[in-house]
mmCIF file with all atom_site columns, C-alpha atoms in Angstrom:
data_model
loop_
_atom_site.group_PDB
_atom_site.id
_atom_site.type_symbol
_atom_site.label_atom_id
_atom_site.label_alt_id
_atom_site.label_comp_id
_atom_site.label_asym_id
_atom_site.label_entity_id
_atom_site.label_seq_id
_atom_site.pdbx_PDB_ins_code
_atom_site.Cartn_x
_atom_site.Cartn_y
_atom_site.Cartn_z
_atom_site.occupancy
_atom_site.B_iso_or_equiv
_atom_site.pdbx_formal_charge
_atom_site.auth_seq_id
_atom_site.auth_comp_id
_atom_site.auth_asym_id
_atom_site.auth_atom_id
_atom_site.pdbx_PDB_model_num
ATOM 1   C CA . UNK P 1 1   ? -58.948 26.497 79.849 1.00 0.00 ? 1   UNK P CA 1
ATOM 2   C CA . UNK P 1 2   ? -58.392 26.348 76.111 1.00 0.00 ? 2   UNK P CA 1
ATOM 3   C CA . UNK P 1 3   ? -56.982 28.876 73.630 1.00 0.00 ? 3   UNK P CA 1
ATOM 4   C CA . UNK P 1 4   ? -57.252 27.990 69.946 1.00 0.00 ? 4   UNK P CA 1
ATOM 5   C CA . UNK P 1 5   ? -54.971 29.260 67.197 1.00 0.00 ? 5   UNK P CA 1
ATOM 6   C CA . UNK P 1 6   ? -54.666 28.481 63.502 1.00 0.00 ? 6   UNK P CA 1
ATOM 7   C CA . UNK P 1 7   ? -52.760 25.209 63.872 1.00 0.00 ? 7   UNK P CA 1
ATOM 8   C CA . UNK P 1 8   ? -52.489 24.656 67.599 1.00 0.00 ? 8   UNK P CA 1
ATOM 9   C CA . UNK P 1 9   ? -54.451 24.875 70.773 1.00 0.00 ? 9   UNK P CA 1
ATOM 10  C CA . UNK P 1 10  ? -53.295 25.523 74.301 1.00 0.00 ? 10  UNK P CA 1
ATOM 11  C CA . UNK P 1 11  ? -55.137 23.625 77.020 1.00 0.00 ? 11  UNK P CA 1
ATOM 12  C CA . UNK P 1 12  ? -54.803 22.702 80.650 1.00 0.00 ? 12  UNK P CA 1
ATOM 13  C CA . UNK P 1 13  ? -52.758 19.602 81.306 1.00 0.00 ? 13  UNK P CA 1
ATOM 14  C CA . UNK P 1 14  ? -54.632 16.487 82.394 1.00 0.00 ? 14  UNK P CA 1
ATOM 15  C CA . UNK P 1 15  ? -53.702 13.147 83.926 1.00 0.00 ? 15  UNK P CA 1
ATOM 16  C CA . UNK P 1 16  ? -53.669 11.711 80.386 1.00 0.00 ? 16  UNK P CA 1
ATOM 17  C CA . UNK P 1 17  ? -50.600 13.881 79.664 1.00 0.00 ? 17  UNK P CA 1
ATOM 18  C CA . UNK P 1 18  ? -48.373 12.203 82.277 1.00 0.00 ? 18  UNK P CA 1
ATOM 19  C CA . UNK P 1 19  ? -46.422 10.053 79.783 1.00 0.00 ? 19  UNK P CA 1
ATOM 20  C CA . UNK P 1 20  ? -46.017 12.941 77.342 1.00 0.00 ? 20  UNK P CA 1
ATOM 21  C CA . UNK P 1 21  ? -44.795 15.186 80.201 1.00 0.00 ? 21  UNK P CA 1
ATOM 22  C CA . UNK P 1 22  ? -42.197 12.597 81.222 1.00 0.00 ? 22  UNK P CA 1
ATOM 23  C CA . UNK P 1 23  ? -40.916 12.366 77.641 1.00 0.00 ? 23  UNK P CA 1
ATOM 24  C CA . UNK P 1 24  ? -40.690 16.155 77.283 1.00 0.00 ? 24  UNK P CA 1
ATOM 25  C CA . UNK P 1 25  ? -39.086 16.870 80.647 1.00 0.00 ? 25  UNK P CA 1
ATOM 26  C CA . UNK P 1 26  ? -36.689 13.944 80.412 1.00 0.00 ? 26  UNK P CA 1
ATOM 27  C CA . UNK P 1 27  ? -35.464 14.647 76.888 1.00 0.00 ? 27  UNK P CA 1
ATOM 28  C CA . UNK P 1 28  ? -31.787 15.603 76.769 1.00 0.00 ? 28  UNK P CA 1
ATOM 29  C CA . UNK P 1 29  ? -32.359 18.374 74.211 1.00 0.00 ? 29  UNK P CA 1
ATOM 30  C CA . UNK P 1 30  ? -35.210 20.082 76.075 1.00 0.00 ? 30  UNK P CA 1
ATOM 31  C CA . UNK P 1 31  ? -33.084 20.271 79.224 1.00 0.00 ? 31  UNK P CA 1
ATOM 32  C CA . UNK P 1 32  ? -29.816 21.158 77.448 1.00 0.00 ? 32  UNK P CA 1
ATOM 33  C CA . UNK P 1 33  ? -29.863 24.805 78.579 1.00 0.00 ? 33  UNK P CA 1
ATOM 34  C CA . UNK P 1 34  ? -31.337 24.229 82.034 1.00 0.00 ? 34  UNK P CA 1
ATOM 35  C CA . UNK P 1 35  ? -29.494 24.048 85.354 1.00 0.00 ? 35  UNK P CA 1
ATOM 36  C CA . UNK P 1 36  ? -29.905 20.287 85.493 1.00 0.00 ? 36  UNK P CA 1
ATOM 37  C CA . UNK P 1 37  ? -31.780 17.406 83.902 1.00 0.00 ? 37  UNK P CA 1
ATOM 38  C CA . UNK P 1 38  ? -34.598 16.206 86.176 1.00 0.00 ? 38  UNK P CA 1
ATOM 39  C CA . UNK P 1 39  ? -34.810 12.603 87.342 1.00 0.00 ? 39  UNK P CA 1
ATOM 40  C CA . UNK P 1 40  ? -38.025 10.539 87.273 1.00 0.00 ? 40  UNK P CA 1
ATOM 41  C CA . UNK P 1 41  ? -39.049 11.579 90.803 1.00 0.00 ? 41  UNK P CA 1
ATOM 42  C CA . UNK P 1 42  ? -38.605 15.287 90.016 1.00 0.00 ? 42  UNK P CA 1
ATOM 43  C CA . UNK P 1 43  ? -40.521 14.902 86.741 1.00 0.00 ? 43  UNK P CA 1
ATOM 44  C CA . UNK P 1 44  ? -43.447 13.253 88.577 1.00 0.00 ? 44  UNK P CA 1
ATOM 45  C CA . UNK P 1 45  ? -43.427 15.922 91.300 1.00 0.00 ? 45  UNK P CA 1
ATOM 46  C CA . UNK P 1 46  ? -43.379 18.735 88.740 1.00 0.00 ? 46  UNK P CA 1
ATOM 47  C CA . UNK P 1 47  ? -46.281 17.151 86.843 1.00 0.00 ? 47  UNK P CA 1
ATOM 48  C CA . UNK P 1 48  ? -48.349 17.069 90.034 1.00 0.00 ? 48  UNK P CA 1
ATOM 49  C CA . UNK P 1 49  ? -47.631 20.766 90.578 1.00 0.00 ? 49  UNK P CA 1
ATOM 50  C CA . UNK P 1 50  ? -48.590 21.553 86.982 1.00 0.00 ? 50  UNK P CA 1
ATOM 51  C CA . UNK P 1 51  ? -51.952 19.809 87.435 1.00 0.00 ? 51  UNK P CA 1
ATOM 52  C CA . UNK P 1 52  ? -52.554 21.742 90.663 1.00 0.00 ? 52  UNK P CA 1
ATOM 53  C CA . UNK P 1 53  ? -52.062 25.106 88.911 1.00 0.00 ? 53  UNK P CA 1
ATOM 54  C CA . UNK P 1 54  ? -55.279 24.567 86.941 1.00 0.00 ? 54  UNK P CA 1
ATOM 55  C CA . UNK P 1 55  ? -57.289 24.260 90.158 1.00 0.00 ? 55  UNK P CA 1
ATOM 56  C CA . UNK P 1 56  ? -55.835 27.273 91.973 1.00 0.00 ? 56  UNK P CA 1
ATOM 57  C CA . UNK P 1 57  ? -57.981 30.353 92.580 1.00 0.00 ? 57  UNK P CA 1
ATOM 58  C CA . UNK P 1 58  ? -57.036 33.039 91.807 1.00 0.00 ? 58  UNK P CA 1
ATOM 59  C CA . UNK P 1 59  ? -55.010 31.572 89.022 1.00 0.00 ? 59  UNK P CA 1
ATOM 60  C CA . UNK P 1 60  ? -51.552 33.127 88.961 1.00 0.00 ? 60  UNK P CA 1
ATOM 61  C CA . UNK P 1 61  ? -49.700 30.349 87.147 1.00 0.00 ? 61  UNK P CA 1
ATOM 62  C CA . UNK P 1 62  ? -50.590 28.414 84.010 1.00 0.00 ? 62  UNK P CA 1
ATOM 63  C CA . UNK P 1 63  ? -48.861 25.337 82.564 1.00 0.00 ? 63  UNK P CA 1
ATOM 64  C CA . UNK P 1 64  ? -50.599 24.435 79.329 1.00 0.00 ? 64  UNK P CA 1
ATOM 65  C CA . UNK P 1 65  ? -50.163 21.666 76.794 1.00 0.00 ? 65  UNK P CA 1
ATOM 66  C CA . UNK P 1 66  ? -49.345 22.897 73.284 1.00 0.00 ? 66  UNK P CA 1
ATOM 67  C CA . UNK P 1 67  ? -51.333 20.583 70.978 1.00 0.00 ? 67  UNK P CA 1
ATOM 68  C CA . UNK P 1 68  ? -52.110 20.225 67.295 1.00 0.00 ? 68  UNK P CA 1
ATOM 69  C CA . UNK P 1 69  ? -55.577 21.688 66.798 1.00 0.00 ? 69  UNK P CA 1
ATOM 70  C CA . UNK P 1 70  ? -56.564 18.910 64.374 1.00 0.00 ? 70  UNK P CA 1
ATOM 71  C CA . UNK P 1 71  ? -56.143 15.950 66.734 1.00 0.00 ? 71  UNK P CA 1
ATOM 72  C CA . UNK P 1 72  ? -54.859 17.331 70.065 1.00 0.00 ? 72  UNK P CA 1
ATOM 73  C CA . UNK P 1 73  ? -51.484 15.590 69.765 1.00 0.00 ? 73  UNK P CA 1
ATOM 74  C CA . UNK P 1 74  ? -49.335 17.212 72.477 1.00 0.00 ? 74  UNK P CA 1
ATOM 75  C CA . UNK P 1 75  ? -46.217 18.909 71.100 1.00 0.00 ? 75  UNK P CA 1
ATOM 76  C CA . UNK P 1 76  ? -44.935 20.709 74.169 1.00 0.00 ? 76  UNK P CA 1
ATOM 77  C CA . UNK P 1 77  ? -45.756 22.840 77.170 1.00 0.00 ? 77  UNK P CA 1
ATOM 78  C CA . UNK P 1 78  ? -46.034 26.599 77.600 1.00 0.00 ? 78  UNK P CA 1
ATOM 79  C CA . UNK P 1 79  ? -46.288 28.405 80.904 1.00 0.00 ? 79  UNK P CA 1
ATOM 80  C CA . UNK P 1 80  ? -46.972 31.856 82.232 1.00 0.00 ? 80  UNK P CA 1
ATOM 81  C CA . UNK P 1 81  ? -46.853 32.989 85.833 1.00 0.00 ? 81  UNK P CA 1
ATOM 82  C CA . UNK P 1 82  ? -47.398 36.223 87.697 1.00 0.00 ? 82  UNK P CA 1
ATOM 83  C CA . UNK P 1 83  ? -43.977 37.569 88.674 1.00 0.00 ? 83  UNK P CA 1
ATOM 84  C CA . UNK P 1 84  ? -44.807 40.936 90.151 1.00 0.00 ? 84  UNK P CA 1
ATOM 85  C CA . UNK P 1 85  ? -48.390 41.918 90.898 1.00 0.00 ? 85  UNK P CA 1
ATOM 86  C CA . UNK P 1 86  ? -47.749 45.650 91.455 1.00 0.00 ? 86  UNK P CA 1
ATOM 87  C CA . UNK P 1 87  ? -46.485 46.183 87.916 1.00 0.00 ? 87  UNK P CA 1
ATOM 88  C CA . UNK P 1 88  ? -48.585 43.385 86.373 1.00 0.00 ? 88  UNK P CA 1
ATOM 89  C CA . UNK P 1 89  ? -45.525 41.505 85.124 1.00 0.00 ? 89  UNK P CA 1
ATOM 90  C CA . UNK P 1 90  ? -45.914 37.916 83.928 1.00 0.00 ? 90  UNK P CA 1
ATOM 91  C CA . UNK P 1 91  ? -43.139 35.506 82.926 1.00 0.00 ? 91  UNK P CA 1
ATOM 92  C CA . UNK P 1 92  ? -43.567 33.173 79.960 1.00 0.00 ? 92  UNK P CA 1
ATOM 93  C CA . UNK P 1 93  ? -41.638 29.993 79.131 1.00 0.00 ? 93  UNK P CA 1
ATOM 94  C CA . UNK P 1 94  ? -41.949 27.037 76.746 1.00 0.00 ? 94  UNK P CA 1
ATOM 95  C CA . UNK P 1 95  ? -40.545 23.686 75.669 1.00 0.00 ? 95  UNK P CA 1
ATOM 96  C CA . UNK P 1 96  ? -41.460 21.540 72.669 1.00 0.00 ? 96  UNK P CA 1
ATOM 97  C CA . UNK P 1 97  ? -40.385 18.036 71.811 1.00 0.00 ? 97  UNK P CA 1
ATOM 98  C CA . UNK P 1 98  ? -37.456 18.347 69.364 1.00 0.00 ? 98  UNK P CA 1
ATOM 99  C CA . UNK P 1 99  ? -39.320 16.556 66.552 1.00 0.00 ? 99  UNK P CA 1
ATOM 100 C CA . UNK P 1 100 ? -41.645 19.608 66.388 1.00 0.00 ? 100 UNK P CA 1
ATOM 101 C CA . UNK P 1 101 ? -38.892 22.257 66.318 1.00 0.00 ? 101 UNK P CA 1
ATOM 102 C CA . UNK P 1 102 ? -38.625 24.485 63.264 1.00 0.00 ? 102 UNK P CA 1
ATOM 103 C CA . UNK P 1 103 ? -42.304 24.231 62.301 1.00 0.00 ? 103 UNK P CA 1
ATOM 104 C CA . UNK P 1 104 ? -43.484 27.533 63.834 1.00 0.00 ? 104 UNK P CA 1
ATOM 105 C CA . UNK P 1 105 ? -45.554 25.849 66.557 1.00 0.00 ? 105 UNK P CA 1
ATOM 106 C CA . UNK P 1 106 ? -43.639 27.483 69.418 1.00 0.00 ? 106 UNK P CA 1
ATOM 107 C CA . UNK P 1 107 ? -43.959 30.930 67.838 1.00 0.00 ? 107 UNK P CA 1
ATOM 108 C CA . UNK P 1 108 ? -47.709 30.469 67.430 1.00 0.00 ? 108 UNK P CA 1
ATOM 109 C CA . UNK P 1 109 ? -48.036 29.241 71.020 1.00 0.00 ? 109 UNK P CA 1
ATOM 110 C CA . UNK P 1 110 ? -46.047 32.151 72.456 1.00 0.00 ? 110 UNK P CA 1
ATOM 111 C CA . UNK P 1 111 ? -48.059 34.696 70.468 1.00 0.00 ? 111 UNK P CA 1
ATOM 112 C CA . UNK P 1 112 ? -51.344 33.088 71.538 1.00 0.00 ? 112 UNK P CA 1
ATOM 113 C CA . UNK P 1 113 ? -50.409 33.152 75.208 1.00 0.00 ? 113 UNK P CA 1
ATOM 114 C CA . UNK P 1 114 ? -49.033 36.701 75.074 1.00 0.00 ? 114 UNK P CA 1
ATOM 115 C CA . UNK P 1 115 ? -52.298 37.858 73.495 1.00 0.00 ? 115 UNK P CA 1
ATOM 116 C CA . UNK P 1 116 ? -54.280 36.018 76.155 1.00 0.00 ? 116 UNK P CA 1
ATOM 117 C CA . UNK P 1 117 ? -52.204 37.549 78.950 1.00 0.00 ? 117 UNK P CA 1
ATOM 118 C CA . UNK P 1 118 ? -52.756 41.087 77.709 1.00 0.00 ? 118 UNK P CA 1
ATOM 119 C CA . UNK P 1 119 ? -56.475 40.564 77.022 1.00 0.00 ? 119 UNK P CA 1
ATOM 120 C CA . UNK P 1 120 ? -57.490 38.350 79.953 1.00 0.00 ? 120 UNK P CA 1
ATOM 121 C CA . UNK P 1 121 ? -54.858 38.581 82.693 1.00 0.00 ? 121 UNK P CA 1
ATOM 122 C CA . UNK P 1 122 ? -54.464 42.368 82.682 1.00 0.00 ? 122 UNK P CA 1
ATOM 123 C CA . UNK P 1 123 ? -50.739 42.019 82.007 1.00 0.00 ? 123 UNK P CA 1
ATOM 124 C CA . UNK P 1 124 ? -48.727 45.190 81.520 1.00 0.00 ? 124 UNK P CA 1
ATOM 125 C CA . UNK P 1 125 ? -45.401 43.496 80.824 1.00 0.00 ? 125 UNK P CA 1
ATOM 126 C CA . UNK P 1 126 ? -44.433 39.957 79.828 1.00 0.00 ? 126 UNK P CA 1
ATOM 127 C CA . UNK P 1 127 ? -40.855 38.770 80.281 1.00 0.00 ? 127 UNK P CA 1
ATOM 128 C CA . UNK P 1 128 ? -38.951 35.722 79.090 1.00 0.00 ? 128 UNK P CA 1
ATOM 129 C CA . UNK P 1 129 ? -35.539 34.426 80.085 1.00 0.00 ? 129 UNK P CA 1
ATOM 130 C CA . UNK P 1 130 ? -33.252 32.172 78.058 1.00 0.00 ? 130 UNK P CA 1
ATOM 131 C CA . UNK P 1 131 ? -29.752 30.816 78.362 1.00 0.00 ? 131 UNK P CA 1
ATOM 132 C CA . UNK P 1 132 ? -27.616 33.082 76.148 1.00 0.00 ? 132 UNK P CA 1
ATOM 133 C CA . UNK P 1 133 ? -26.355 30.030 74.236 1.00 0.00 ? 133 UNK P CA 1
ATOM 134 C CA . UNK P 1 134 ? -29.924 29.050 73.289 1.00 0.00 ? 134 UNK P CA 1
ATOM 135 C CA . UNK P 1 135 ? -30.157 30.820 69.942 1.00 0.00 ? 135 UNK P CA 1
ATOM 136 C CA . UNK P 1 136 ? -33.460 29.132 69.028 1.00 0.00 ? 136 UNK P CA 1
ATOM 137 C CA . UNK P 1 137 ? -35.204 30.625 72.061 1.00 0.00 ? 137 UNK P CA 1
ATOM 138 C CA . UNK P 1 138 ? -33.703 34.043 71.422 1.00 0.00 ? 138 UNK P CA 1
ATOM 139 C CA . UNK P 1 139 ? -34.961 34.020 67.827 1.00 0.00 ? 139 UNK P CA 1
ATOM 140 C CA . UNK P 1 140 ? -38.382 32.899 69.024 1.00 0.00 ? 140 UNK P CA 1
ATOM 141 C CA . UNK P 1 141 ? -38.583 35.796 71.491 1.00 0.00 ? 141 UNK P CA 1
ATOM 142 C CA . UNK P 1 142 ? -37.727 38.176 68.659 1.00 0.00 ? 142 UNK P CA 1
ATOM 143 C CA . UNK P 1 143 ? -40.350 36.626 66.330 1.00 0.00 ? 143 UNK P CA 1
ATOM 144 C CA . UNK P 1 144 ? -42.920 37.059 69.093 1.00 0.00 ? 144 UNK P CA 1
ATOM 145 C CA . UNK P 1 145 ? -42.242 40.811 69.104 1.00 0.00 ? 145 UNK P CA 1
ATOM 146 C CA . UNK P 1 146 ? -40.236 40.909 72.317 1.00 0.00 ? 146 UNK P CA 1
ATOM 147 C CA . UNK P 1 147 ? -37.364 43.344 72.914 1.00 0.00 ? 147 UNK P CA 1
ATOM 148 C CA . UNK P 1 148 ? -34.037 42.383 74.448 1.00 0.00 ? 148 UNK P CA 1
ATOM 149 C CA . UNK P 1 149 ? -33.771 44.130 77.813 1.00 0.00 ? 149 UNK P CA 1
ATOM 150 C CA . UNK P 1 150 ? -30.359 42.852 78.793 1.00 0.00 ? 150 UNK P CA 1
ATOM 151 C CA . UNK P 1 151 ? -28.072 40.062 79.896 1.00 0.00 ? 151 UNK P CA 1
ATOM 152 C CA . UNK P 1 152 ? -27.662 38.649 83.385 1.00 0.00 ? 152 UNK P CA 1
ATOM 153 C CA . UNK P 1 153 ? -24.016 37.628 83.436 1.00 0.00 ? 153 UNK P CA 1
ATOM 154 C CA . UNK P 1 154 ? -23.167 34.185 84.826 1.00 0.00 ? 154 UNK P CA 1
ATOM 155 C CA . UNK P 1 155 ? -26.498 33.874 86.600 1.00 0.00 ? 155 UNK P CA 1
ATOM 156 C CA . UNK P 1 156 ? -27.111 30.219 85.756 1.00 0.00 ? 156 UNK P CA 1
ATOM 157 C CA . UNK P 1 157 ? -24.935 27.160 86.275 1.00 0.00 ? 157 UNK P CA 1
ATOM 158 C CA . UNK P 1 158 ? -25.530 24.549 83.612 1.00 0.00 ? 158 UNK P CA 1
ATOM 159 C CA . UNK P 1 159 ? -23.467 21.858 81.971 1.00 0.00 ? 159 UNK P CA 1
ATOM 160 C CA . UNK P 1 160 ? -20.683 22.370 84.505 1.00 0.00 ? 160 UNK P CA 1
ATOM 161 C CA . UNK P 1 161 ? -20.158 26.050 83.697 1.00 0.00 ? 161 UNK P CA 1
ATOM 162 C CA . UNK P 1 162 ? -21.552 29.472 84.474 1.00 0.00 ? 162 UNK P CA 1
ATOM 163 C CA . UNK P 1 163 ? -23.891 30.776 81.786 1.00 0.00 ? 163 UNK P CA 1
ATOM 164 C CA . UNK P 1 164 ? -25.346 34.148 80.936 1.00 0.00 ? 164 UNK P CA 1
ATOM 165 C CA . UNK P 1 165 ? -29.101 34.593 80.698 1.00 0.00 ? 165 UNK P CA 1
ATOM 166 C CA . UNK P 1 166 ? -30.953 36.852 78.261 1.00 0.00 ? 166 UNK P CA 1
ATOM 167 C CA . UNK P 1 167 ? -33.986 38.886 79.296 1.00 0.00 ? 167 UNK P CA 1
ATOM 168 C CA . UNK P 1 168 ? -36.626 39.822 76.738 1.00 0.00 ? 168 UNK P CA 1
ATOM 169 C CA . UNK P 1 169 ? -39.943 41.583 77.295 1.00 0.00 ? 169 UNK P CA 1
ATOM 170 C CA . UNK P 1 170 ? -42.966 43.017 75.570 1.00 0.00 ? 170 UNK P CA 1
ATOM 171 C CA . UNK P 1 171 ? -45.270 45.725 76.904 1.00 0.00 ? 171 UNK P CA 1
ATOM 172 C CA . UNK P 1 172 ? -49.027 45.899 76.550 1.00 0.00 ? 172 UNK P CA 1
ATOM 173 C CA . UNK P 1 173 ? -48.773 49.067 74.426 1.00 0.00 ? 173 UNK P CA 1
ATOM 174 C CA . UNK P 1 174 ? -46.463 47.241 71.986 1.00 0.00 ? 174 UNK P CA 1
ATOM 175 C CA . UNK P 1 175 ? -48.900 44.395 71.336 1.00 0.00 ? 175 UNK P CA 1
ATOM 176 C CA . UNK P 1 176 ? -51.267 44.807 68.364 1.00 0.00 ? 176 UNK P CA 1
ATOM 177 C CA . UNK P 1 177 ? -54.764 45.595 69.629 1.00 0.00 ? 177 UNK P CA 1
ATOM 178 C CA . UNK P 1 178 ? -56.491 43.231 67.181 1.00 0.00 ? 178 UNK P CA 1
ATOM 179 C CA . UNK P 1 179 ? -54.419 40.350 68.539 1.00 0.00 ? 179 UNK P CA 1
ATOM 180 C CA . UNK P 1 180 ? -54.884 41.371 72.186 1.00 0.00 ? 180 UNK P CA 1
ATOM 181 C CA . UNK P 1 181 ? -58.672 41.281 71.832 1.00 0.00 ? 181 UNK P CA 1
ATOM 182 C CA . UNK P 1 182 ? -58.770 37.479 71.412 1.00 0.00 ? 182 UNK P CA 1
ATOM 183 C CA . UNK P 1 183 ? -60.854 35.575 73.943 1.00 0.00 ? 183 UNK P CA 1
ATOM 184 C CA . UNK P 1 184 ? -60.577 32.061 75.324 1.00 0.00 ? 184 UNK P CA 1
#
């Protein structure tokens, strides 16, 4: 699968991405707001699972490389998975290597995948969660047009303390129709 934007493209991960994946998942800044930092064995296991998602039918989970459109340099990973089939709710998440932060790549990737989910996956609602201390992710959710639904208090344990988690969402009716009509 491939979704092309102005500056980036989203594509299925391949075996050639193994080293990039290890760098991304093992980076101290990309795991700063997570429950724990994965070790090499966990990183390898998670990469195998990510590759398997592309082969599953029906496809209810996507882990895609975020790449520069010009030369396919991988910048990060974006994912979306079916959370709740009855209400057509999908959950989106992302991580970019820190050297690509602040360039708008994550915002473009999130918007591309939200548009794809509404147009191709029959999504009604897309949710995102972020550690309340992660201001960059909160701003990104806002730039993507998502609305803050609430705060889950002390629902995550990270960096030796309990942390709150923010919930943001966007509904199909809130997404611009011209954007939602994009095709892969």
